[in-house]
XYZ file of C-alpha atoms in Angstrom:
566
model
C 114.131 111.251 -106.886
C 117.354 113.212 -105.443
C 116.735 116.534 -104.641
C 119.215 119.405 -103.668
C 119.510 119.906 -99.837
C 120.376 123.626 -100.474
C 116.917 125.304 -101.494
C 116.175 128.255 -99.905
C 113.626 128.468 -97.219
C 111.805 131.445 -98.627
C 112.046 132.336 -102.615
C 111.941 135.857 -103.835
C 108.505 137.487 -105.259
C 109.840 137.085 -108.924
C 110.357 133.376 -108.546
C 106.777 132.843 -107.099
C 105.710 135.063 -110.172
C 106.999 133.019 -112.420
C 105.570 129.961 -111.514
C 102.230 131.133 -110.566
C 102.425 132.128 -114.557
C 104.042 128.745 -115.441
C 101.421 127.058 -113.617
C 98.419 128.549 -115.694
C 96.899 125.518 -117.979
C 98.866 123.315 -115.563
C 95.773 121.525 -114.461
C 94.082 121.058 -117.680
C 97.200 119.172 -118.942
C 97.587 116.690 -115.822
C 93.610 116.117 -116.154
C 94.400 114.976 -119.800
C 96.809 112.606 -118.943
C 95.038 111.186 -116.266
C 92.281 110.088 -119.249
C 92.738 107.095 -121.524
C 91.436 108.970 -124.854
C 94.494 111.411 -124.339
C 96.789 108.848 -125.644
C 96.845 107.161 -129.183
C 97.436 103.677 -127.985
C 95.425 101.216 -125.354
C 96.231 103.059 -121.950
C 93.338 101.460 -119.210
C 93.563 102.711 -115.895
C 95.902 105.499 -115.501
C 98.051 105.698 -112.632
C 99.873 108.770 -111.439
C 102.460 109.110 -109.505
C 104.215 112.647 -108.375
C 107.818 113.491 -106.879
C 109.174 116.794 -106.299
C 109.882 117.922 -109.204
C 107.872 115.161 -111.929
C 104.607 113.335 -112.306
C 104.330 109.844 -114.040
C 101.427 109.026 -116.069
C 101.493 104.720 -116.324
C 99.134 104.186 -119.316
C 99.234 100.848 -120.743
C 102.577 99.624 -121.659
C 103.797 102.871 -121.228
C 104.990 105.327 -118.944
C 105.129 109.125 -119.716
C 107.283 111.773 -117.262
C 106.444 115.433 -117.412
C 108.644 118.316 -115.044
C 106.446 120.262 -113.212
C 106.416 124.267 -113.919
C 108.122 124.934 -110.434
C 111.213 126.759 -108.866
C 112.826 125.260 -106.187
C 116.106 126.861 -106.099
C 118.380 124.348 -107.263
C 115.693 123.645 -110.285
C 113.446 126.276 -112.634
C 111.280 124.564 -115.112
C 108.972 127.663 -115.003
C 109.990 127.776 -118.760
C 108.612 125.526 -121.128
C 111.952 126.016 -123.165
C 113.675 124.612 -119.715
C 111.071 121.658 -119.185
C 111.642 120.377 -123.135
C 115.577 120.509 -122.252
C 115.589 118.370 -119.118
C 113.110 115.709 -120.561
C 116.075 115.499 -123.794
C 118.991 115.173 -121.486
C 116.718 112.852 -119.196
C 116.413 110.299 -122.563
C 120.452 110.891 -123.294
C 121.748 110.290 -119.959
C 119.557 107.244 -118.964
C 120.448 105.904 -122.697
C 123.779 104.972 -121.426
C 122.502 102.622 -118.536
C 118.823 101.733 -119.757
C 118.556 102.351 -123.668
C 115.526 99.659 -124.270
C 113.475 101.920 -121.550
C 113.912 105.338 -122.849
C 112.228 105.202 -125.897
C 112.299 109.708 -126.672
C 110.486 113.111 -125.447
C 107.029 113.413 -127.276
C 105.014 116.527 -127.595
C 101.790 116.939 -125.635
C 99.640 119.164 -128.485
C 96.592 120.690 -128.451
C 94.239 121.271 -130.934
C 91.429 122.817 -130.528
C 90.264 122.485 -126.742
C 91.851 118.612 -126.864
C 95.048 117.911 -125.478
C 96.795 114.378 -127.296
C 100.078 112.926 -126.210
C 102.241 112.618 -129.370
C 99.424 114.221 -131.116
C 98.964 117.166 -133.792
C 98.392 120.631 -132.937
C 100.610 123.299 -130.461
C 102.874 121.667 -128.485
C 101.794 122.634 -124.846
C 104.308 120.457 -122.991
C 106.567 117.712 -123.668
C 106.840 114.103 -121.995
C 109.453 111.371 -121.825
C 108.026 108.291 -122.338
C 109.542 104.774 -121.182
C 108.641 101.151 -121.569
C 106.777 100.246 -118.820
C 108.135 97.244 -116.324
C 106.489 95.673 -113.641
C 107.576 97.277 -110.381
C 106.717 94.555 -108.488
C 110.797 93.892 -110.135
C 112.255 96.714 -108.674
C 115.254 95.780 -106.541
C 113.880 97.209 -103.350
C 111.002 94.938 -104.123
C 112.551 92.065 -104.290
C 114.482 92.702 -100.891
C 111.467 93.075 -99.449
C 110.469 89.526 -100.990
C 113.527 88.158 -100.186
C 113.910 87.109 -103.681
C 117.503 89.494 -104.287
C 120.476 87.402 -104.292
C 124.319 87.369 -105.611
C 123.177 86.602 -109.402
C 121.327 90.112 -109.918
C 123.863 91.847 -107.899
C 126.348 90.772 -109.798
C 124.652 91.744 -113.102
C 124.404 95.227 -111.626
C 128.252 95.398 -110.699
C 129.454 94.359 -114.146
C 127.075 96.697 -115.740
C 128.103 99.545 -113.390
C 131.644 98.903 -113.662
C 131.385 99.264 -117.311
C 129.310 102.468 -117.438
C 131.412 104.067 -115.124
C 134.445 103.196 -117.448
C 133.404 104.411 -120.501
C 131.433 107.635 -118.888
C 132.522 111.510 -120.124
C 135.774 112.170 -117.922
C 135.917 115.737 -118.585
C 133.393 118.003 -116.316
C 132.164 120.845 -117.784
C 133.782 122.836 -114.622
C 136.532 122.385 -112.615
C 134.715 122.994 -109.713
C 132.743 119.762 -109.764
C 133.861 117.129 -107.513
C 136.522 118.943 -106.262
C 136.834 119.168 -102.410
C 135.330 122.489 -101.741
C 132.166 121.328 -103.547
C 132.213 117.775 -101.454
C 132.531 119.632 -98.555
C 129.867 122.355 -99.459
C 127.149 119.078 -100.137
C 128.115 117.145 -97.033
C 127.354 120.596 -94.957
C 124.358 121.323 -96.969
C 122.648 117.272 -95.949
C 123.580 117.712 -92.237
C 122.448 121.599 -91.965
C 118.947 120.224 -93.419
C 118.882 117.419 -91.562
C 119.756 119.270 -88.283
C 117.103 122.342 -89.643
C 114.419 119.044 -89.768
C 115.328 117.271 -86.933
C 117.371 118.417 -84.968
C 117.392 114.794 -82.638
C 117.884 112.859 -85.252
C 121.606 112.596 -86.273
C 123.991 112.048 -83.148
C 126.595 114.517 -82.648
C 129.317 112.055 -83.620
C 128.104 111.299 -86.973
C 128.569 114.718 -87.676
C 132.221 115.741 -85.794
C 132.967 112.186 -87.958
C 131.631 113.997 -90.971
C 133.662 116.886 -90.106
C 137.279 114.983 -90.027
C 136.947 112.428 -92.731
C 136.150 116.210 -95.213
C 139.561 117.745 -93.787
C 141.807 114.296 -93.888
C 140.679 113.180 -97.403
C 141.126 116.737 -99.082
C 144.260 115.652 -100.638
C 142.708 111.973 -101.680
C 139.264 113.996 -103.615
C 141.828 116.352 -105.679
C 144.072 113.245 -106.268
C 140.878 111.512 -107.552
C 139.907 114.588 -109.678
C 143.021 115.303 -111.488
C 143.515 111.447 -112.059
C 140.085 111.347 -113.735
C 137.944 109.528 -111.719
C 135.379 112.643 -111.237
C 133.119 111.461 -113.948
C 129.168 112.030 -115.699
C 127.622 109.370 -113.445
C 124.123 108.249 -112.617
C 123.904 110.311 -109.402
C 120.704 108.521 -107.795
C 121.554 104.492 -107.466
C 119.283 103.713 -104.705
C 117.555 100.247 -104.884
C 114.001 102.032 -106.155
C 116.000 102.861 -109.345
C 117.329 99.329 -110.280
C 115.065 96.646 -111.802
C 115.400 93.138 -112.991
C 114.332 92.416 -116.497
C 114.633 89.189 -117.565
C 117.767 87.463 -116.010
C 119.486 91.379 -116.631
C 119.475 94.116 -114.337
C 118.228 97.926 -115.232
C 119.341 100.983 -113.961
C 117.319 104.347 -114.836
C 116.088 107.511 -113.303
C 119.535 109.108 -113.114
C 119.977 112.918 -112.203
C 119.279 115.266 -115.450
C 118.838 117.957 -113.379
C 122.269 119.314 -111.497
C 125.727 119.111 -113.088
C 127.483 118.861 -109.331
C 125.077 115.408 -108.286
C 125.833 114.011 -111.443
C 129.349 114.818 -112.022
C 130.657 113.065 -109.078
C 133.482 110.526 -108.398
C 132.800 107.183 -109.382
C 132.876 105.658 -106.356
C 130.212 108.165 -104.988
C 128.078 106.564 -107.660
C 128.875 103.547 -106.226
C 128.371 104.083 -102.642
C 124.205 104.782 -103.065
C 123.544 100.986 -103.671
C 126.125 99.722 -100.999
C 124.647 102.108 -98.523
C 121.116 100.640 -99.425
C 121.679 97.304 -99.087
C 123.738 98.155 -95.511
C 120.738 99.795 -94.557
C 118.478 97.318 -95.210
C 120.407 94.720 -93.251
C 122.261 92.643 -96.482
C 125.800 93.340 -95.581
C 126.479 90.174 -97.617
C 125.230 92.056 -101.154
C 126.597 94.824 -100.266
C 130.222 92.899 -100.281
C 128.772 91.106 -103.174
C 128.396 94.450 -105.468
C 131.709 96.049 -104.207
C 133.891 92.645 -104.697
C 131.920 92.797 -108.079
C 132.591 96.019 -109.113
C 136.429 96.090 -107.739
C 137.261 93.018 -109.546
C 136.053 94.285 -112.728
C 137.391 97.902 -112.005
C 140.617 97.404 -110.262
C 139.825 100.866 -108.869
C 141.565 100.020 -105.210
C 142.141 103.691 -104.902
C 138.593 104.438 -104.527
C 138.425 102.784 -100.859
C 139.892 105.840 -98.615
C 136.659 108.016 -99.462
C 134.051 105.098 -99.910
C 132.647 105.229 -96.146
C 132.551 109.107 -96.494
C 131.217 108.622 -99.672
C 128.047 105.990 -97.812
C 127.627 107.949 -95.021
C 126.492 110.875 -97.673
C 124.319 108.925 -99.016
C 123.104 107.602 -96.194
C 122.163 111.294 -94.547
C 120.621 112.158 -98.239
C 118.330 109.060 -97.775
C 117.327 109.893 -94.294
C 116.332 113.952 -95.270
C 114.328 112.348 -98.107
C 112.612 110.867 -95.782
C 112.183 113.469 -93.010
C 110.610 115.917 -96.551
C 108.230 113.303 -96.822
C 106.418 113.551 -93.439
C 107.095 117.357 -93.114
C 104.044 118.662 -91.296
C 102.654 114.698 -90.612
C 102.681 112.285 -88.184
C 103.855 109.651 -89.958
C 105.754 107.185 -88.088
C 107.234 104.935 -90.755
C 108.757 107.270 -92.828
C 110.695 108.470 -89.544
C 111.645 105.479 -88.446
C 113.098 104.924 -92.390
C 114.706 108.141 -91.901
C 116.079 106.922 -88.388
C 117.070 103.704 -89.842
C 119.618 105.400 -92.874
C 121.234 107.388 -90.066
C 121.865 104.618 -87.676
C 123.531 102.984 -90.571
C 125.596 106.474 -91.340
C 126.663 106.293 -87.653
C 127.440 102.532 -87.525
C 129.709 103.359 -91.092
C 131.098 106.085 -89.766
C 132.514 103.469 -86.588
C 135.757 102.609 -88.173
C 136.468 98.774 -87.932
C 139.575 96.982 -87.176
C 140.566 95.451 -90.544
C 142.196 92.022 -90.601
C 143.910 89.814 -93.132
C 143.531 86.699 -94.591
C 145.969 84.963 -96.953
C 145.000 82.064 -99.722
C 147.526 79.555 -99.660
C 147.010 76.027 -101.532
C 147.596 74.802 -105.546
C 146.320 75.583 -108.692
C 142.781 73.504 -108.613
C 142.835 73.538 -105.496
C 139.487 75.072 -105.336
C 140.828 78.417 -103.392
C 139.367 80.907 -106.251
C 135.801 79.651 -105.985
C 135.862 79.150 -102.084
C 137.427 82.564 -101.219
C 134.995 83.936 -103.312
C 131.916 82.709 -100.838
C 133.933 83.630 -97.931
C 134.651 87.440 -98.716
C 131.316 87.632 -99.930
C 130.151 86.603 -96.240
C 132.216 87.936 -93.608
C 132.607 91.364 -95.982
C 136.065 90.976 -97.026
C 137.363 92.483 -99.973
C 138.920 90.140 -102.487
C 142.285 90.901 -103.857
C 142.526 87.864 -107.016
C 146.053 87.343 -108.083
C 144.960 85.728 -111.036
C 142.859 89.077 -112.145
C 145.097 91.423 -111.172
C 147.814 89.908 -113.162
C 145.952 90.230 -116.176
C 145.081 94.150 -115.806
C 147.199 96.554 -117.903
C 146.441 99.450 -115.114
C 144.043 100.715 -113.165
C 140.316 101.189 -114.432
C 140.912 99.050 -116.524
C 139.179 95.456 -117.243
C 141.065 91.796 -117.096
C 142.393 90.844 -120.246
C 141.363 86.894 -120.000
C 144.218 85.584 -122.918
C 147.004 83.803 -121.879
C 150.368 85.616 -121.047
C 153.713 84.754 -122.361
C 155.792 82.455 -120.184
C 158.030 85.441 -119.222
C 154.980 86.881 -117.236
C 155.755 83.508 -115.188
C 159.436 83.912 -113.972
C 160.614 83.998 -110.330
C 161.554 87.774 -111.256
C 158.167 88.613 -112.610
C 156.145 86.648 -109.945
C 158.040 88.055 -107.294
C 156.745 91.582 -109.131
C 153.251 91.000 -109.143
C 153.453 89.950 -105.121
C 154.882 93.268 -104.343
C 152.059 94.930 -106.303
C 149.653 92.871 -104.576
C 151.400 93.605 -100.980
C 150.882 97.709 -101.970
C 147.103 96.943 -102.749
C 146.742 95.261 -99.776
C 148.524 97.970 -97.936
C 146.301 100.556 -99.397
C 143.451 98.320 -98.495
C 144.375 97.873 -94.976
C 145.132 102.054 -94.596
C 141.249 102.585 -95.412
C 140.195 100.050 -92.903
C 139.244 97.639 -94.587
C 139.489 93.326 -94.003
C 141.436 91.990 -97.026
C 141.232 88.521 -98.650
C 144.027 87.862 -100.627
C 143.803 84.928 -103.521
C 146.578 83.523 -104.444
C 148.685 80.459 -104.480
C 151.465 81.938 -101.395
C 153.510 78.536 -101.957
C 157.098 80.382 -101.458
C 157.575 81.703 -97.522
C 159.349 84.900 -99.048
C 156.019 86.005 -100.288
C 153.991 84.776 -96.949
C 156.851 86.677 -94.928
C 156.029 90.270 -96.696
C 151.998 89.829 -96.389
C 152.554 88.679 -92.633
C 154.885 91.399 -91.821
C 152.279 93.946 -93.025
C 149.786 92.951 -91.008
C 151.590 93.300 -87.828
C 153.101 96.589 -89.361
C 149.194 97.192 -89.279
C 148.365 95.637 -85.751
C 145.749 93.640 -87.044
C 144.817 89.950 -86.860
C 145.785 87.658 -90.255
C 145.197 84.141 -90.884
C 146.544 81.671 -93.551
C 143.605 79.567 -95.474
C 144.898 76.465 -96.483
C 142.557 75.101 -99.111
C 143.580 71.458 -100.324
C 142.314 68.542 -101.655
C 143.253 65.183 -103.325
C 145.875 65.268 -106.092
C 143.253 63.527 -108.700
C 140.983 66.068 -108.120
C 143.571 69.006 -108.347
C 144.994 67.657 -111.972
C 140.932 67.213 -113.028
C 140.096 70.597 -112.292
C 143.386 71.949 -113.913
C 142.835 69.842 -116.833
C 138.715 71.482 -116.953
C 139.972 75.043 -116.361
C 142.367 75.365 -119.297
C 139.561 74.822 -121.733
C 137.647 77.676 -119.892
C 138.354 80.633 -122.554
C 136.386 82.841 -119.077
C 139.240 81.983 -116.994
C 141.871 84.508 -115.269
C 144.467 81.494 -114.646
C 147.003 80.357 -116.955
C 147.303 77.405 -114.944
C 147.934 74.379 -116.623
C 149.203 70.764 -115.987
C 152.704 71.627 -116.643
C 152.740 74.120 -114.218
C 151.133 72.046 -111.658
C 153.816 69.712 -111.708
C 155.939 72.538 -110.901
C 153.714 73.980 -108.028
C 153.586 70.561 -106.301
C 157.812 70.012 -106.644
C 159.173 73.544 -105.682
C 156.598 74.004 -102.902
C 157.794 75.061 -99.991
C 156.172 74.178 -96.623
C 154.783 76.283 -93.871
C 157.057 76.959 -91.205
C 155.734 76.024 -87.415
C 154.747 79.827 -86.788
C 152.799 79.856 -90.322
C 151.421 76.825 -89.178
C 149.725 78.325 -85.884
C 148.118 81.113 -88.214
C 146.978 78.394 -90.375
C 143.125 77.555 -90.739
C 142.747 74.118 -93.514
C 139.741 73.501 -95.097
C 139.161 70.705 -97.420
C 137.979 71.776 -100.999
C 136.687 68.238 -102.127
C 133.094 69.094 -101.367
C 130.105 69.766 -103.170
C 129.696 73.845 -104.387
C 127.083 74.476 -102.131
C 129.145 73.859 -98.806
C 130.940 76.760 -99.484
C 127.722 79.011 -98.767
C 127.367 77.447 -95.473
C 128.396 79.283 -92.511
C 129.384 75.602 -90.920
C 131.569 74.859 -93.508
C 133.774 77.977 -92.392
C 133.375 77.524 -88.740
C 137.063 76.839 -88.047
C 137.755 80.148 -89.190
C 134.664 82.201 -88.398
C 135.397 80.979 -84.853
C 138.737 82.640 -84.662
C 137.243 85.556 -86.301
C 134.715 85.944 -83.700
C 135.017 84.058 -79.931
C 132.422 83.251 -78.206
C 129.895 84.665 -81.585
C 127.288 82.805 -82.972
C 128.544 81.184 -85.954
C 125.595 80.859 -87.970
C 125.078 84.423 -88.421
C 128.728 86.020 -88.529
C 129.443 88.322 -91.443
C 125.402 88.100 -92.447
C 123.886 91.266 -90.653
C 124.729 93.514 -87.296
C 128.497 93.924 -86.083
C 130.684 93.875 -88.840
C 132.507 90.241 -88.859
C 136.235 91.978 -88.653
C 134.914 93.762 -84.969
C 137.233 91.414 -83.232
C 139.510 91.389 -80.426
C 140.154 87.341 -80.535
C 143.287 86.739 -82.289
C 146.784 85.644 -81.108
C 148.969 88.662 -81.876
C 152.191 86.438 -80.414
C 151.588 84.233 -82.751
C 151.996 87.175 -85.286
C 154.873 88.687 -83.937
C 157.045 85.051 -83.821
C 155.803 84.275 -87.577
C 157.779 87.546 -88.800
């Protein structure tokens, strides 16, 4: 669970009053749920677990969450009245992400001198109970196992893409997620870090901390007033996502603080990303943004998303430091440790780079580029996707568009809007990967002349393959009602006859791969080596864009070759 960093040190008299008082019967109730005969259905062994502000009772096929009568600052649930409230808005807000595991809030009653969950009698406390799963399912689990992959990541980025669309837009106060408030929680992680341990976060990471709150002041209020500051989960680490079936389930989101939940989408994104970067899967982590981006088109949240995982990162890490306070223990300092080195090695801007698609319809670019950004971390920009999405935030519409949408005026349109995205992209920092066909030099000209506006490395990909095979895959990809092209026989006929060739200084950008291969080949590092050795001289191919440096830390590129080609 989340907690607030800003909780006072020492509470007033009143508040330790209060939940001395609150506390009175306390024990007598978490005795009763400890026992199988306090339920009305087969519980066995009952297993209890405890976080700050909760316990869990597992019992049977169910799980039941109580608050704890305490005051921490940023919580009271010394009031029963309080407690009853939080476990209601804990079964609405996890509804909208996980509505087959929140089954309600039952009563705990007594009568007489027994205590019953969902029983008759005085209602002494109240419970939410949940379906229980097998946690052995839990994403952070299966990381461990090594049994997460692309699949369940995806599942999550779809899901999460569409919760975050159709979440409440309208904050019950201005105040939340604006910049002062951003500001006031990045201060309040690194003064309790720094109050915890002191060594543990490296002066840098916090001077970075520092600029990135002053430079993207203007970008958080843009975000705010544009609507993007939205009821989100608040707590998307990997120990709050599960697998269920061949589905992914996301639960335990913040009930208790307005300003954690109320946050801007791509803060709600950022937990997960920073979790898998932590834990060494850069290649999921590119997985679940590419994911989330393509079914988002929210480009604009990119200038605050490493502010945004460092955050999380530092929140991590002082969760971690709480849980040892006055112990010994090494591992949960050395997880602490590990979520700041990955704050500092986030906070390390990158040099971006920028690759171009460039080969015909069925030419197998779409699926290939797809692997590739999800290795070297890459962000994707489809042409085919973006074409199809009315605005921003908003999802692909997958049905064919009029022939008009297919005119030299209106192609030459949607390459302009695809040359600002990539410009935007490029501004944050980030390595772009852009999918499209690129067959006319006026559009190859503007993309290459961006990137050495940008001083930073770009290559053409070349992805061809027999004719046959380019008219079968047409012909199989019309009747694919899924599909973002339009592409069609007819207008691979045209493609092919009004192409027009590289020029000798495209050419020396150029990296070809042939697409006539099985699927798999595109997973394999080998099967990129032309490229991943430009990428990275002298680096180990086998590994590059998998874990460590970031792939785009390069200095290897032919910048003459750049400046001659524009």
């Amino acid at each position: 669970m989340l907690t607030q960093l800003t909780a006072p040190i020492r509470r007033p008299l009143r508040a330790r009053d209060r939940e001395r008082i609150a506390r009175r019967g306390w024990s007598r109730i978490d005795a009763a749920l400890q026992r199988p005969c306090s339920y009305r259905h087969p519980a066995g062994r009952i297993r209890r677990i405890e976080t700050h502000i909760s316990v869990i009772y597992l019992a049977g096929r169910f799980a039941y969450k109580i608050k704890k009568p305490v005051d921490l600052g940023f919580v009271d649930f010394t009031d029963m009245a309080a407690r009853r409230h939080a476990c209601n808005e804990e079964v609405r807000l996890n509804r909208r992400l996980a509505r087959r595991l929140y089954l309600g809030v039952v009563p705990v009653a007594r009568l007489g001198r027994i205590l019953k969950v969902d029983g008759r009698g005085t209602s002494v406390e109240h419970a939410v109970r949940m379906k229980r799963f097998d946690e052995r399912e839990l994403f952070s689990d299966l990381l461990t196992r090594g049994e997460l992959n692309v699949v369940q990541i995806d599942h999550v980025a779809e899901h999460l893409a569409a919760f975050h669309r159709s979440s409440a837009s309208n904050p019950p106060r201005k105040t939340l997620g604006a910049t002062t408030c951003l500001h006031a929680q990045m201060e309040a992680v690194l003064t309790s870090l720094e109050r915890e341990a002191g060594t543990l976060i490296p002066p840098g990471v916090r001077q970075w901390c520092e600029r990135e709150a002053v430079r993207l002041a203007g970008h958080f209020e843009a975000r705010r007033t544009g609507g993007f500051v939205r009821e989100c989960h608040g707590d998307l680490h990997l120990d709050n996502i599960a697998r269920r079936g061949n589905d992914a389930v996301m639960f335990d989101c913040i009930e208790f603080s307005d300003a954690l939940r109320w946050i801007d989408v791509a803060s709600d994104l950022a937990f997960p990303l920073m979790d898998l970067q932590a834990h060494g899967r850069d290649d999921l982590a590119s997985a679940l943004l590419n994911g989330w981006l393509q079914r988002t088109g929210d480009f604009g949240a990119l200038p605050a998303l490493r502010f945004y995982i460092v955050y999380r990162a530092l929140v991590r890490a002082f969760v971690e430091v709480l849980k040892v306070r006055g112990s010994s223990a090494a591992d949960g300092l050395a997880r602490a440790r590990n979520y700041v080195d990955c704050a500092a090695r986030i906070a390390s801007a990158p040099q971006p780079y920028l690759l171009l698609c460039h080969g015909y319809s069925g030419s197998g670019k779409s699926v290939a580029s797809q692997a590739l950004a999800t290795r070297i971390g890459a962000i994707r920009l489809s042409s085919d996707t973006e074409r199809k999405r009315a605005h921003p935030f908003a999802p692909p519409d997958h049905h064919a568009l009029p022939a008009v949408a297919y005119s030299r005026k209106a192609i030459d349109s949607h390459y302009d809007a695809l040359l600002a995205i990539t410009r935007r992209m490029l501004d944050a920092s980030y390595p772009v990967l852009v999918d499209a066909t690129f067959l006319k030099q006026r559009h190859r000209v503007s993309f290459i002349e961006l990137a050495c506006a940008f001083d930073v490395p770009v290559f053409l990909l070349d992805f061809h393959t027999s004719a046959r095979q380019l008219a079968e895959r047409v012909r199989k990809r019309a009747t694919d009602p899924g599909q973002s092209s339009d592409a069609n026989a007819a207008v691979l006929v045209r493609q092919l006859a009004n192409e027009e060739p590289l020029t000798p200084d495209e050419a020396a950008l150029t990296v070809a791969f042939d697409t006539d291969v099985p699927l798999g080949a595109f997973q394999q590092a080998m099967y990129w080596k032309p490229l991943l050795i430009r990428l990275h001289p002298g680096g180990p191919v086998e590994h590059a864009g998998r874990s460590g440096t970031p792939p785009w830390q390069t200095s290897g590129w032919d910048a003459v070759g750049c400046q001659s080609a524009a």
